[in-house]
mmCIF file of C-alpha atoms and ligand atoms in Angstrom:
data_model
loop_
_atom_site.group_PDB
_atom_site.id
_atom_site.type_symbol
_atom_site.label_atom_id
_atom_site.label_comp_id
_atom_site.label_asym_id
_atom_site.label_seq_id
_atom_site.Cartn_x
_atom_site.Cartn_y
_atom_site.Cartn_z
ATOM 1 C CA MET A 24 -91.250 59.808 -106.510
ATOM 2 C CA GLY A 25 -93.622 60.823 -109.540
ATOM 3 C CA PRO A 26 -97.060 59.969 -109.728
ATOM 4 C CA GLU A 27 -96.390 56.779 -111.709
ATOM 5 C CA ASP A 28 -94.024 55.122 -108.602
ATOM 6 C CA ALA A 29 -96.692 56.118 -106.130
ATOM 7 C CA ARG A 30 -98.318 53.162 -104.383
ATOM 8 C CA TYR A 31 -102.122 53.651 -104.564
ATOM 9 C CA VAL A 32 -104.689 51.626 -102.557
ATOM 10 C CA ILE A 33 -108.144 52.194 -103.919
ATOM 11 C CA ILE A 34 -110.870 51.343 -101.437
ATOM 12 C CA GLY A 35 -114.035 49.743 -103.337
ATOM 13 C CA ALA A 36 -114.444 47.833 -106.755
ATOM 14 C CA GLY A 37 -117.571 50.198 -107.829
ATOM 15 C CA PHE A 38 -117.763 52.443 -110.733
ATOM 16 C CA ALA A 39 -115.916 55.239 -108.828
ATOM 17 C CA GLY A 40 -112.678 52.617 -107.818
ATOM 18 C CA ALA A 41 -112.974 50.850 -110.986
ATOM 19 C CA ALA A 42 -112.695 53.812 -113.325
ATOM 20 C CA THR A 43 -110.188 55.383 -111.504
ATOM 21 C CA ALA A 44 -108.176 52.511 -111.477
ATOM 22 C CA CYS A 45 -108.445 51.983 -115.161
ATOM 23 C CA HIS A 46 -107.599 55.827 -115.966
ATOM 24 C CA LEU A 47 -104.748 55.436 -113.833
ATOM 25 C CA ALA A 48 -103.396 52.575 -115.468
ATOM 26 C CA TYR A 49 -104.246 54.375 -119.025
ATOM 27 C CA ARG A 50 -101.472 57.274 -117.230
ATOM 28 C CA GLY A 51 -98.885 54.935 -116.651
ATOM 29 C CA ALA A 52 -99.437 54.569 -112.871
ATOM 30 C CA ARG A 53 -97.729 51.061 -111.781
ATOM 31 C CA GLN A 54 -98.380 50.080 -108.328
ATOM 32 C CA VAL A 55 -102.283 49.822 -107.509
ATOM 33 C CA VAL A 56 -104.354 47.833 -105.460
ATOM 34 C CA ILE A 57 -107.850 47.570 -105.312
ATOM 35 C CA LEU A 58 -109.502 46.264 -102.016
ATOM 36 C CA GLU A 59 -112.776 45.112 -102.292
ATOM 37 C CA GLN A 60 -114.583 43.781 -98.926
ATOM 38 C CA GLU A 61 -116.938 41.723 -101.106
ATOM 39 C CA ALA A 62 -116.251 38.250 -103.040
ATOM 40 C CA VAL A 63 -117.293 40.087 -106.422
ATOM 41 C CA ALA A 64 -117.051 43.583 -108.128
ATOM 42 C CA GLY A 65 -120.423 45.842 -108.280
ATOM 43 C CA PHE A 66 -121.787 43.918 -105.409
ATOM 44 C CA HIS A 67 -123.352 47.216 -104.332
ATOM 45 C CA SER A 68 -124.641 50.026 -106.054
ATOM 46 C CA SER A 69 -122.692 49.467 -109.183
ATOM 47 C CA GLY A 70 -124.158 46.175 -109.506
ATOM 48 C CA ARG A 71 -128.009 47.057 -108.766
ATOM 49 C CA ASN A 72 -128.706 50.161 -110.936
ATOM 50 C CA ALA A 73 -131.125 50.993 -113.908
ATOM 51 C CA GLY A 74 -127.743 51.067 -116.267
ATOM 52 C CA PHE A 75 -128.919 54.117 -117.891
ATOM 53 C CA ILE A 76 -126.769 56.836 -119.469
ATOM 54 C CA ARG A 77 -128.466 59.937 -118.780
ATOM 55 C CA GLN A 78 -127.439 62.901 -120.469
ATOM 56 C CA VAL A 79 -129.323 65.866 -119.781
ATOM 57 C CA LEU A 80 -129.021 66.930 -116.031
ATOM 58 C CA SER A 81 -129.250 70.238 -114.451
ATOM 59 C CA GLU A 82 -126.084 70.400 -112.600
ATOM 60 C CA PRO A 83 -123.568 71.874 -115.566
ATOM 61 C CA SER A 84 -120.541 70.537 -114.122
ATOM 62 C CA VAL A 85 -122.208 66.859 -113.937
ATOM 63 C CA ALA A 86 -123.685 67.329 -117.318
ATOM 64 C CA ASP A 87 -120.208 67.832 -118.481
ATOM 65 C CA LEU A 88 -118.674 64.460 -117.198
ATOM 66 C CA ALA A 89 -121.830 62.803 -118.283
ATOM 67 C CA ALA A 90 -121.651 64.212 -121.795
ATOM 68 C CA LYS A 91 -117.749 63.239 -121.832
ATOM 69 C CA SER A 92 -118.703 59.805 -120.068
ATOM 70 C CA ALA A 93 -121.139 58.704 -122.504
ATOM 71 C CA GLU A 94 -119.145 59.437 -125.511
ATOM 72 C CA PHE A 95 -115.683 57.123 -123.984
ATOM 73 C CA ILE A 96 -118.731 54.502 -123.427
ATOM 74 C CA ARG A 97 -119.855 54.559 -126.860
ATOM 75 C CA ASN A 98 -116.582 54.679 -128.372
ATOM 76 C CA PRO A 99 -113.993 53.083 -126.119
ATOM 77 C CA PRO A 100 -110.532 53.455 -126.948
ATOM 78 C CA PRO A 101 -108.807 50.991 -129.104
ATOM 79 C CA GLY A 102 -107.608 47.943 -127.177
ATOM 80 C CA TRP A 103 -110.990 47.946 -125.148
ATOM 81 C CA PRO A 104 -111.087 44.630 -123.517
ATOM 82 C CA VAL A 105 -114.751 44.253 -122.700
ATOM 83 C CA PRO A 106 -117.204 45.180 -125.591
ATOM 84 C CA VAL A 107 -120.238 47.213 -123.756
ATOM 85 C CA SER A 108 -123.622 46.937 -125.638
ATOM 86 C CA TYR A 109 -125.349 50.459 -125.540
ATOM 87 C CA ASP A 110 -128.924 50.613 -126.934
ATOM 88 C CA ALA A 111 -129.522 53.930 -127.548
ATOM 89 C CA ILE A 112 -133.250 53.934 -126.935
ATOM 90 C CA GLY A 113 -133.428 57.838 -126.073
ATOM 91 C CA CYS A 114 -134.681 59.612 -123.040
ATOM 92 C CA LEU A 115 -137.663 61.301 -122.589
ATOM 93 C CA ILE A 116 -137.661 63.573 -119.383
ATOM 94 C CA LEU A 117 -141.459 64.603 -118.551
ATOM 95 C CA GLY A 118 -142.486 67.751 -116.374
ATOM 96 C CA ARG A 119 -145.024 70.501 -115.858
ATOM 97 C CA GLY A 120 -144.918 73.812 -114.275
ATOM 98 C CA ALA A 121 -141.833 75.052 -112.669
ATOM 99 C CA GLN A 122 -140.160 71.516 -113.478
ATOM 100 C CA TRP A 123 -141.029 71.932 -117.032
ATOM 101 C CA GLU A 124 -139.178 75.262 -116.933
ATOM 102 C CA ALA A 125 -135.949 73.854 -115.461
ATOM 103 C CA LEU A 126 -136.092 70.853 -118.098
ATOM 104 C CA CYS A 127 -136.297 73.888 -120.860
ATOM 105 C CA ARG A 128 -133.463 75.327 -119.178
ATOM 106 C CA ASP A 129 -131.805 71.821 -119.055
ATOM 107 C CA ALA A 130 -132.602 71.090 -122.357
ATOM 108 C CA GLU A 131 -130.695 74.365 -123.809
ATOM 109 C CA LEU A 132 -127.654 73.983 -121.779
ATOM 110 C CA ALA A 133 -127.152 70.171 -123.579
ATOM 111 C CA ARG A 134 -127.794 71.703 -126.694
ATOM 112 C CA GLY A 135 -125.034 74.004 -126.176
ATOM 113 C CA ARG A 136 -122.979 70.952 -125.204
ATOM 114 C CA GLY A 137 -123.820 69.565 -128.609
ATOM 115 C CA LEU A 138 -126.567 66.979 -127.655
ATOM 116 C CA ASP A 139 -129.234 66.226 -130.062
ATOM 117 C CA VAL A 140 -132.080 67.418 -127.806
ATOM 118 C CA GLU A 141 -135.534 68.090 -128.869
ATOM 119 C CA LEU A 142 -138.615 69.677 -126.697
ATOM 120 C CA TRP A 143 -141.768 67.477 -127.341
ATOM 121 C CA SER A 144 -145.126 68.790 -126.597
ATOM 122 C CA PRO A 145 -147.670 66.476 -124.695
ATOM 123 C CA GLU A 146 -149.511 65.185 -127.465
ATOM 124 C CA GLU A 147 -146.021 63.978 -129.522
ATOM 125 C CA THR A 148 -144.733 62.552 -125.923
ATOM 126 C CA VAL A 149 -148.036 60.051 -125.729
ATOM 127 C CA ALA A 150 -147.778 59.182 -129.164
ATOM 128 C CA ALA A 151 -144.250 57.974 -128.578
ATOM 129 C CA ILE A 152 -145.612 56.239 -125.127
ATOM 130 C CA PRO A 153 -149.274 55.564 -125.510
ATOM 131 C CA PRO A 154 -149.711 54.074 -122.128
ATOM 132 C CA ILE A 155 -149.038 57.536 -120.465
ATOM 133 C CA GLU A 156 -152.122 59.055 -122.230
ATOM 134 C CA GLY A 157 -154.124 60.719 -119.263
ATOM 135 C CA GLY A 158 -151.054 62.245 -117.422
ATOM 136 C CA SER A 159 -150.469 65.948 -116.420
ATOM 137 C CA LEU A 160 -147.769 67.363 -118.332
ATOM 138 C CA ASP A 161 -146.581 70.495 -119.909
ATOM 139 C CA GLY A 162 -143.940 68.598 -122.151
ATOM 140 C CA ALA A 163 -140.826 66.197 -122.601
ATOM 141 C CA VAL A 164 -137.235 66.615 -123.312
ATOM 142 C CA TRP A 165 -136.230 64.329 -126.007
ATOM 143 C CA CYS A 166 -132.199 63.142 -125.955
ATOM 144 C CA ALA A 167 -131.737 60.904 -128.802
ATOM 145 C CA SER A 168 -128.377 59.457 -127.744
ATOM 146 C CA ASP A 169 -129.102 58.641 -124.385
ATOM 147 C CA GLY A 170 -129.024 54.439 -123.999
ATOM 148 C CA VAL A 171 -129.289 51.889 -121.582
ATOM 149 C CA ILE A 172 -125.733 49.913 -121.092
ATOM 150 C CA ASP A 173 -124.687 46.510 -119.772
ATOM 151 C CA ILE A 174 -123.185 47.233 -116.606
ATOM 152 C CA ASN A 175 -121.025 44.499 -115.779
ATOM 153 C CA ALA A 176 -119.489 44.581 -119.199
ATOM 154 C CA LEU A 177 -118.301 48.448 -118.467
ATOM 155 C CA LEU A 178 -117.513 47.795 -114.528
ATOM 156 C CA SER A 179 -115.262 44.572 -116.005
ATOM 157 C CA GLY A 180 -113.777 46.573 -118.543
ATOM 158 C CA TYR A 181 -112.735 49.616 -116.315
ATOM 159 C CA LEU A 182 -111.309 46.673 -114.102
ATOM 160 C CA ARG A 183 -109.493 44.660 -117.181
ATOM 161 C CA VAL A 184 -107.701 47.748 -118.327
ATOM 162 C CA ALA A 185 -106.281 48.411 -114.563
ATOM 163 C CA GLN A 186 -105.398 44.991 -114.341
ATOM 164 C CA ARG A 187 -103.677 45.272 -117.658
ATOM 165 C CA GLY A 188 -101.636 47.598 -116.264
ATOM 166 C CA GLY A 189 -100.624 46.267 -113.480
ATOM 167 C CA ALA A 190 -103.139 46.768 -111.088
ATOM 168 C CA VAL A 191 -103.877 43.684 -108.369
ATOM 169 C CA ILE A 192 -107.748 43.505 -107.069
ATOM 170 C CA ARG A 193 -107.901 41.880 -103.595
ATOM 171 C CA TYR A 194 -111.517 40.580 -103.249
ATOM 172 C CA GLY A 195 -112.984 39.781 -99.514
ATOM 173 C CA GLU A 196 -110.717 41.843 -98.097
ATOM 174 C CA THR A 197 -112.105 44.877 -95.755
ATOM 175 C CA VAL A 198 -110.148 47.876 -95.049
ATOM 176 C CA ARG A 199 -110.593 48.528 -91.034
ATOM 177 C CA GLU A 200 -108.097 51.435 -90.644
ATOM 178 C CA VAL A 201 -106.337 54.020 -92.699
ATOM 179 C CA ARG A 202 -102.637 54.362 -90.658
ATOM 180 C CA ILE A 203 -101.302 57.933 -90.858
ATOM 181 C CA ARG A 204 -97.962 59.108 -89.920
ATOM 182 C CA ASP A 205 -97.089 62.870 -89.774
ATOM 183 C CA GLY A 206 -100.215 64.197 -90.999
ATOM 184 C CA GLY A 207 -100.004 61.706 -94.250
ATOM 185 C CA VAL A 208 -101.131 58.634 -95.398
ATOM 186 C CA GLN A 209 -98.880 55.569 -94.365
ATOM 187 C CA GLY A 210 -101.004 52.680 -95.519
ATOM 188 C CA VAL A 211 -104.358 50.363 -94.468
ATOM 189 C CA ALA A 212 -104.797 47.851 -92.394
ATOM 190 C CA THR A 213 -107.138 45.130 -93.560
ATOM 191 C CA ASP A 214 -108.451 41.941 -91.773
ATOM 192 C CA GLN A 215 -106.066 40.338 -93.891
ATOM 193 C CA GLY A 216 -103.078 42.353 -92.736
ATOM 194 C CA PHE A 217 -101.027 45.684 -93.557
ATOM 195 C CA LEU A 218 -100.606 47.327 -96.879
ATOM 196 C CA GLU A 219 -98.072 50.293 -97.298
ATOM 197 C CA ALA A 220 -99.244 52.959 -99.770
ATOM 198 C CA ASP A 221 -98.382 56.440 -100.629
ATOM 199 C CA VAL A 222 -101.912 57.199 -101.614
ATOM 200 C CA VAL A 223 -105.366 55.836 -100.249
ATOM 201 C CA VAL A 224 -108.355 56.845 -102.948
ATOM 202 C CA ASN A 225 -111.911 56.339 -100.772
ATOM 203 C CA ALA A 226 -114.287 54.892 -103.361
ATOM 204 C CA ALA A 227 -116.195 53.318 -100.945
ATOM 205 C CA GLY A 228 -119.562 54.413 -102.017
ATOM 206 C CA PRO A 229 -121.948 54.197 -99.204
ATOM 207 C CA TRP A 230 -119.090 53.552 -96.960
ATOM 208 C CA ALA A 231 -117.101 56.639 -98.264
ATOM 209 C CA ALA A 232 -118.042 58.532 -94.487
ATOM 210 C CA PRO A 233 -116.703 55.769 -92.216
ATOM 211 C CA VAL A 234 -113.577 55.214 -94.275
ATOM 212 C CA GLY A 235 -112.703 59.336 -94.068
ATOM 213 C CA VAL A 236 -113.125 59.006 -90.176
ATOM 214 C CA MET A 237 -110.689 55.849 -90.335
ATOM 215 C CA ALA A 238 -108.458 58.520 -91.560
ATOM 216 C CA GLY A 239 -109.318 61.395 -89.779
ATOM 217 C CA ALA A 240 -109.966 63.203 -92.860
ATOM 218 C CA ALA A 241 -111.744 66.248 -93.363
ATOM 219 C CA PRO A 242 -115.337 65.679 -91.805
ATOM 220 C CA ILE A 243 -117.625 64.987 -95.005
ATOM 221 C CA ALA A 244 -120.816 63.831 -94.461
ATOM 222 C CA PHE A 245 -122.680 61.628 -96.805
ATOM 223 C CA HIS A 246 -126.157 60.386 -97.148
ATOM 224 C CA PRO A 247 -126.592 56.758 -98.684
ATOM 225 C CA ARG A 248 -130.204 56.659 -99.632
ATOM 226 C CA ARG A 249 -132.305 53.366 -100.734
ATOM 227 C CA ARG A 250 -134.160 53.204 -103.863
ATOM 228 C CA HIS A 251 -135.874 50.064 -105.393
ATOM 229 C CA LEU A 252 -136.225 48.599 -108.957
ATOM 230 C CA PHE A 253 -138.745 46.472 -110.558
ATOM 231 C CA VAL A 254 -139.202 44.393 -113.340
ATOM 232 C CA THR A 255 -142.341 42.817 -114.701
ATOM 233 C CA PRO A 256 -142.837 39.766 -116.710
ATOM 234 C CA PRO A 257 -142.667 40.015 -120.365
ATOM 235 C CA LEU A 258 -145.381 42.255 -121.267
ATOM 236 C CA ASP A 259 -147.043 42.206 -125.058
ATOM 237 C CA TRP A 260 -148.074 45.816 -125.130
ATOM 238 C CA VAL A 261 -144.494 46.985 -124.381
ATOM 239 C CA LYS A 262 -142.553 47.840 -127.377
ATOM 240 C CA PRO A 263 -138.809 47.298 -127.201
ATOM 241 C CA ASP A 264 -138.051 50.232 -128.743
ATOM 242 C CA TRP A 265 -140.183 52.664 -126.356
ATOM 243 C CA PRO A 266 -137.374 55.516 -124.909
ATOM 244 C CA PHE A 267 -136.423 55.782 -121.027
ATOM 245 C CA CYS A 268 -139.334 57.805 -119.701
ATOM 246 C CA LEU A 269 -138.589 59.875 -116.920
ATOM 247 C CA ASN A 270 -141.361 62.048 -115.022
ATOM 248 C CA VAL A 271 -139.715 64.285 -112.975
ATOM 249 C CA SER A 272 -142.889 66.228 -111.484
ATOM 250 C CA ASP A 273 -144.634 63.098 -110.302
ATOM 251 C CA GLU A 274 -141.093 61.346 -109.555
ATOM 252 C CA ILE A 275 -141.856 57.560 -111.553
ATOM 253 C CA TYR A 276 -139.765 55.881 -114.097
ATOM 254 C CA PHE A 277 -139.814 52.927 -116.494
ATOM 255 C CA GLN A 278 -138.054 51.546 -119.507
ATOM 256 C CA PRO A 279 -138.468 48.724 -121.785
ATOM 257 C CA ASN A 280 -136.466 45.542 -120.488
ATOM 258 C CA SER A 281 -136.440 42.125 -121.170
ATOM 259 C CA GLY A 282 -139.698 42.252 -123.090
ATOM 260 C CA GLY A 283 -141.408 43.936 -120.077
ATOM 261 C CA LEU A 284 -140.586 46.657 -118.258
ATOM 262 C CA MET A 285 -138.254 48.375 -115.715
ATOM 263 C CA LEU A 286 -139.923 50.628 -113.320
ATOM 264 C CA CYS A 287 -139.035 52.891 -110.567
ATOM 265 C CA PRO A 288 -140.899 54.945 -108.015
ATOM 266 C CA CYS A 289 -137.845 57.146 -107.279
ATOM 267 C CA ASP A 290 -138.092 56.329 -103.764
ATOM 268 C CA GLU A 291 -135.692 57.659 -101.440
ATOM 269 C CA GLU A 292 -135.007 56.564 -97.619
ATOM 270 C CA ASP A 293 -132.011 57.541 -95.950
ATOM 271 C CA LEU A 294 -130.076 54.261 -94.487
ATOM 272 C CA PRO A 295 -126.808 53.370 -92.690
ATOM 273 C CA PRO A 296 -124.233 51.670 -95.125
ATOM 274 C CA CYS A 297 -125.245 48.643 -95.917
ATOM 275 C CA ASP A 298 -126.870 45.874 -97.841
ATOM 276 C CA PRO A 299 -130.095 47.232 -98.222
ATOM 277 C CA PRO A 300 -133.262 44.810 -97.570
ATOM 278 C CA THR A 301 -136.208 45.523 -99.883
ATOM 279 C CA ASP A 302 -139.101 46.719 -98.334
ATOM 280 C CA ILE A 303 -142.613 45.751 -99.775
ATOM 281 C CA ARG A 304 -143.868 49.381 -98.969
ATOM 282 C CA ALA A 305 -141.827 50.334 -102.037
ATOM 283 C CA MET A 306 -143.862 48.067 -104.595
ATOM 284 C CA GLU A 307 -147.123 50.002 -103.001
ATOM 285 C CA LEU A 308 -145.394 53.123 -103.604
ATOM 286 C CA LEU A 309 -144.950 52.299 -107.095
ATOM 287 C CA ALA A 310 -148.621 50.923 -107.610
ATOM 288 C CA GLU A 311 -149.986 54.212 -106.372
ATOM 289 C CA ARG A 312 -148.012 56.331 -108.487
ATOM 290 C CA LEU A 313 -148.420 54.351 -111.459
ATOM 291 C CA ALA A 314 -152.427 54.642 -110.619
ATOM 292 C CA ALA A 315 -152.090 58.141 -109.753
ATOM 293 C CA VAL A 316 -149.788 59.511 -112.851
ATOM 294 C CA TYR A 317 -150.861 57.363 -115.496
ATOM 295 C CA PRO A 318 -154.445 56.429 -114.947
ATOM 296 C CA ARG A 319 -154.721 54.546 -118.157
ATOM 297 C CA PHE A 320 -151.263 52.166 -117.795
ATOM 298 C CA PRO A 321 -152.426 48.765 -117.567
ATOM 299 C CA ASP A 322 -151.986 46.559 -114.473
ATOM 300 C CA VAL A 323 -148.581 45.000 -114.180
ATOM 301 C CA SER A 324 -147.073 42.297 -112.388
ATOM 302 C CA ILE A 325 -143.569 42.360 -110.614
ATOM 303 C CA ALA A 326 -141.370 39.294 -111.559
ATOM 304 C CA ARG A 327 -138.156 40.736 -109.445
ATOM 305 C CA TYR A 328 -137.248 43.552 -107.389
ATOM 306 C CA TRP A 329 -134.093 44.861 -105.368
ATOM 307 C CA ALA A 330 -132.860 47.273 -103.895
ATOM 308 C CA GLY A 331 -129.813 49.551 -103.621
ATOM 309 C CA LEU A 332 -127.913 52.868 -101.936
ATOM 310 C CA ARG A 333 -127.228 55.900 -103.890
ATOM 311 C CA THR A 334 -125.200 58.307 -101.859
ATOM 312 C CA PHE A 335 -125.649 61.989 -101.478
ATOM 313 C CA SER A 336 -122.904 64.545 -100.283
ATOM 314 C CA ASP A 337 -124.270 67.622 -98.149
ATOM 315 C CA ASP A 338 -125.102 69.479 -101.320
ATOM 316 C CA ASN A 339 -125.345 66.797 -103.720
ATOM 317 C CA ARG A 340 -122.723 67.235 -105.727
ATOM 318 C CA PHE A 341 -119.711 64.938 -106.085
ATOM 319 C CA VAL A 342 -116.705 64.732 -104.085
ATOM 320 C CA ILE A 343 -113.409 63.956 -106.367
ATOM 321 C CA GLY A 344 -110.399 65.141 -105.138
ATOM 322 C CA TRP A 345 -107.210 65.477 -102.468
ATOM 323 C CA ASP A 346 -108.567 65.737 -98.591
ATOM 324 C CA PRO A 347 -107.707 69.280 -97.229
ATOM 325 C CA LYS A 348 -106.325 67.602 -93.906
ATOM 326 C CA VAL A 349 -104.600 64.353 -94.677
ATOM 327 C CA GLU A 350 -102.000 64.155 -97.202
ATOM 328 C CA GLY A 351 -101.977 61.061 -99.656
ATOM 329 C CA PHE A 352 -105.861 60.769 -98.676
ATOM 330 C CA PHE A 353 -107.945 61.245 -102.004
ATOM 331 C CA TRP A 354 -111.834 60.775 -102.219
ATOM 332 C CA VAL A 355 -114.045 59.790 -105.480
ATOM 333 C CA ALA A 356 -117.465 59.832 -103.540
ATOM 334 C CA GLY A 357 -120.868 60.564 -103.439
ATOM 335 C CA LEU A 358 -121.666 59.795 -107.034
ATOM 336 C CA ALA A 359 -125.377 59.603 -106.161
ATOM 337 C CA GLY A 360 -127.914 58.492 -108.868
ATOM 338 C CA HIS A 361 -125.225 59.310 -111.870
ATOM 339 C CA GLY A 362 -122.138 57.098 -110.947
ATOM 340 C CA VAL A 363 -122.854 54.744 -114.217
ATOM 341 C CA THR A 364 -123.145 57.283 -116.389
ATOM 342 C CA THR A 365 -120.407 59.584 -115.294
ATOM 343 C CA SER A 366 -118.174 56.985 -114.521
ATOM 344 C CA ALA A 367 -115.563 57.254 -117.675
ATOM 345 C CA ALA A 368 -115.332 61.009 -117.031
ATOM 346 C CA VAL A 369 -114.940 60.653 -113.036
ATOM 347 C CA GLY A 370 -112.074 58.276 -113.584
ATOM 348 C CA SER A 371 -110.504 60.475 -115.897
ATOM 349 C CA LEU A 372 -110.893 63.317 -113.625
ATOM 350 C CA ALA A 373 -109.616 61.433 -110.631
ATOM 351 C CA ALA A 374 -106.371 60.204 -112.105
ATOM 352 C CA ASP A 375 -105.662 63.586 -113.877
ATOM 353 C CA LEU A 376 -106.013 65.069 -110.034
ATOM 354 C CA LEU A 377 -103.893 61.834 -108.557
ATOM 355 C CA PHE A 378 -101.192 62.903 -111.238
ATOM 356 C CA GLY A 379 -101.175 66.676 -110.536
ATOM 357 C CA ALA A 380 -103.638 68.545 -112.025
ATOM 358 C CA ASP A 381 -105.401 71.807 -110.243
ATOM 359 C CA PRO A 382 -108.509 70.606 -108.032
ATOM 360 C CA ASP A 383 -111.686 71.110 -109.949
ATOM 361 C CA PRO A 384 -113.710 73.793 -107.376
ATOM 362 C CA ASP A 385 -116.919 72.140 -108.526
ATOM 363 C CA PHE A 386 -116.235 68.949 -106.977
ATOM 364 C CA SER A 387 -112.906 69.787 -104.573
ATOM 365 C CA PRO A 388 -113.419 68.031 -100.837
ATOM 366 C CA ALA A 389 -112.135 71.431 -99.761
ATOM 367 C CA ARG A 390 -115.470 72.938 -100.072
ATOM 368 C CA PHE A 391 -116.370 71.009 -96.746
ATOM 369 C CA ALA A 392 -113.039 71.633 -94.752
HETATM 370 C C1 FAD B 409 -131.636 51.627 -107.640
HETATM 371 C C2 FAD B 409 -130.773 52.568 -108.638
HETATM 372 C C3 FAD B 409 -130.819 52.858 -109.581
HETATM 373 C C4 FAD B 409 -129.601 53.623 -110.337
HETATM 374 N N1 FAD B 409 -129.579 53.913 -111.845
HETATM 375 C C5 FAD B 409 -128.707 54.621 -112.383
HETATM 376 C C6 FAD B 409 -128.500 54.600 -113.529
HETATM 377 O O1 FAD B 409 -129.439 54.368 -114.296
HETATM 378 N N2 FAD B 409 -127.610 55.536 -114.413
HETATM 379 C C7 FAD B 409 -126.606 56.207 -113.086
HETATM 380 O O2 FAD B 409 -125.683 56.383 -113.671
HETATM 381 N N3 FAD B 409 -126.225 55.617 -111.918
HETATM 382 C C8 FAD B 409 -127.369 55.280 -111.750
HETATM 383 N N4 FAD B 409 -127.595 54.749 -110.222
HETATM 384 C C9 FAD B 409 -126.181 55.173 -109.470
HETATM 385 C C10 FAD B 409 -125.066 54.442 -109.381
HETATM 386 O O3 FAD B 409 -125.511 52.910 -109.553
HETATM 387 C C11 FAD B 409 -124.318 54.711 -108.583
HETATM 388 O O4 FAD B 409 -123.858 56.275 -108.316
HETATM 389 C C12 FAD B 409 -122.398 53.947 -108.469
HETATM 390 O O5 FAD B 409 -123.155 52.538 -108.506
HETATM 391 C C13 FAD B 409 -121.844 54.186 -107.173
HETATM 392 O O6 FAD B 409 -120.499 53.713 -107.243
HETATM 393 P P1 FAD B 409 -119.605 53.616 -106.261
HETATM 394 O O7 FAD B 409 -118.287 52.981 -106.735
HETATM 395 O O8 FAD B 409 -119.573 55.054 -105.632
HETATM 396 O O9 FAD B 409 -120.372 52.670 -105.337
HETATM 397 P P2 FAD B 409 -120.457 51.548 -104.893
HETATM 398 O O10 FAD B 409 -120.793 50.599 -106.139
HETATM 399 O O11 FAD B 409 -121.275 51.218 -103.975
HETATM 400 O O12 FAD B 409 -119.243 50.974 -104.625
HETATM 401 C C14 FAD B 409 -118.353 50.928 -103.226
HETATM 402 C C15 FAD B 409 -117.425 49.742 -102.712
HETATM 403 O O13 FAD B 409 -116.889 50.122 -102.448
HETATM 404 C C16 FAD B 409 -116.603 48.745 -100.888
HETATM 405 N N5 FAD B 409 -116.048 49.082 -99.887
HETATM 406 C C17 FAD B 409 -116.993 50.089 -98.897
HETATM 407 N N6 FAD B 409 -116.122 49.952 -97.944
HETATM 408 C C18 FAD B 409 -115.008 49.226 -97.645
HETATM 409 C C19 FAD B 409 -114.053 48.835 -97.012
HETATM 410 N N7 FAD B 409 -113.685 49.411 -95.980
HETATM 411 N N8 FAD B 409 -112.748 48.085 -97.261
HETATM 412 C C20 FAD B 409 -113.156 46.862 -98.678
HETATM 413 N N9 FAD B 409 -114.151 47.579 -99.553
HETATM 414 C C21 FAD B 409 -115.194 48.753 -99.121
HETATM 415 C C22 FAD B 409 -117.926 48.208 -101.266
HETATM 416 O O14 FAD B 409 -118.192 46.923 -100.919
HETATM 417 C C23 FAD B 409 -118.776 48.804 -102.860
HETATM 418 O O15 FAD B 409 -118.280 47.325 -103.227
HETATM 419 C C24 FAD B 409 -128.720 54.170 -109.339
HETATM 420 C C25 FAD B 409 -128.627 53.671 -108.179
HETATM 421 C C26 FAD B 409 -129.549 53.046 -107.694
HETATM 422 C C27 FAD B 409 -129.470 52.661 -106.398
#
């Protein structure tokens, strides 16, 4: 039996599961079933993020995935079914002190990868976004090709390619058990019955750890952390062509959104896997941070806000590859705050590994065995 004949069950229709299914289809895998406990794809993290494609990152292996993935999203392959808008507003990453030095190193690495990256002085940075005047910074890294995308279009695109290749998506079906026989995957039991499988892909996002436990797989810990996003009503002083502005020293970001701003106080709170409720204290944190970091920033009101979970492994690195304990059990998890940006390359790497490529030591689950 070749990999194209295997029966794959993918748990989760977020970016991890959808992009993996898409790239399995590109490689000719035939018998793929995606099981999603919710009634729609992207109900959790994949539908609640800022949709920003950011390529200047400090972890080189993740930055490689980000650059490859951004290229895919900007120029999808022929026959791509759903146009994905890519608004290349660019990204400014502000910092001071040690963080600024680290940013300069990240910028150097990004240049080595062929990205159009510049170092801006504080004056140039304030000239681009006047309301941040008065903040304390040593400079900013400018990446022109970063941008904001339509996340629903991208997620739908991955799923449509998978369906075109024969994949079946079953919504509203929860995996309760991963059945193992003789140390290998036999199938999954869901709330609707048993499904045989040769390969089970754990793309369960915040639920990756409990799904791993169901399979008796390597004990990999994951930490789902809640983060809030806030959107203002339209504001006449906001320029729609302002870049995404991330301050890594003071932990706050914002970007133009629907005539106003989308803002984030970079809050991080450990929660068990769940549909995270919002917490009004995050709005207080946002107000405090805005006032402290950018003293001349005009007051903003909030039209709507929501919370989502970003899921981290113990070493904050992605977990992509075969489980070292259970044959046929495969991980695509721990995509943290970069799961949209890197999705195309993550799916491609996962599909390569599922088709027999050598493990990628940067992401291999074996590091936790
Ligand atoms: C506030 C916020 C802002 C972010 N901003 C960005 C950004 O700008 N750029 C970026 O690149 N990334 C961003 N991210 C990160 C990005 O959203 C995540 O990395 C990505 O969505 C993770 O995708 P996933 O498929 O692993 O998880 P999920 O989207 O959570 O998908 C997992 C799916 O598995 C399903 N599932 C779980 N258990 C079972 C089961 N037993 N049976 C059936 N189905 C199951 C769940 O229902 C879920 O749909 C942000 C995240 C947050 C929260």
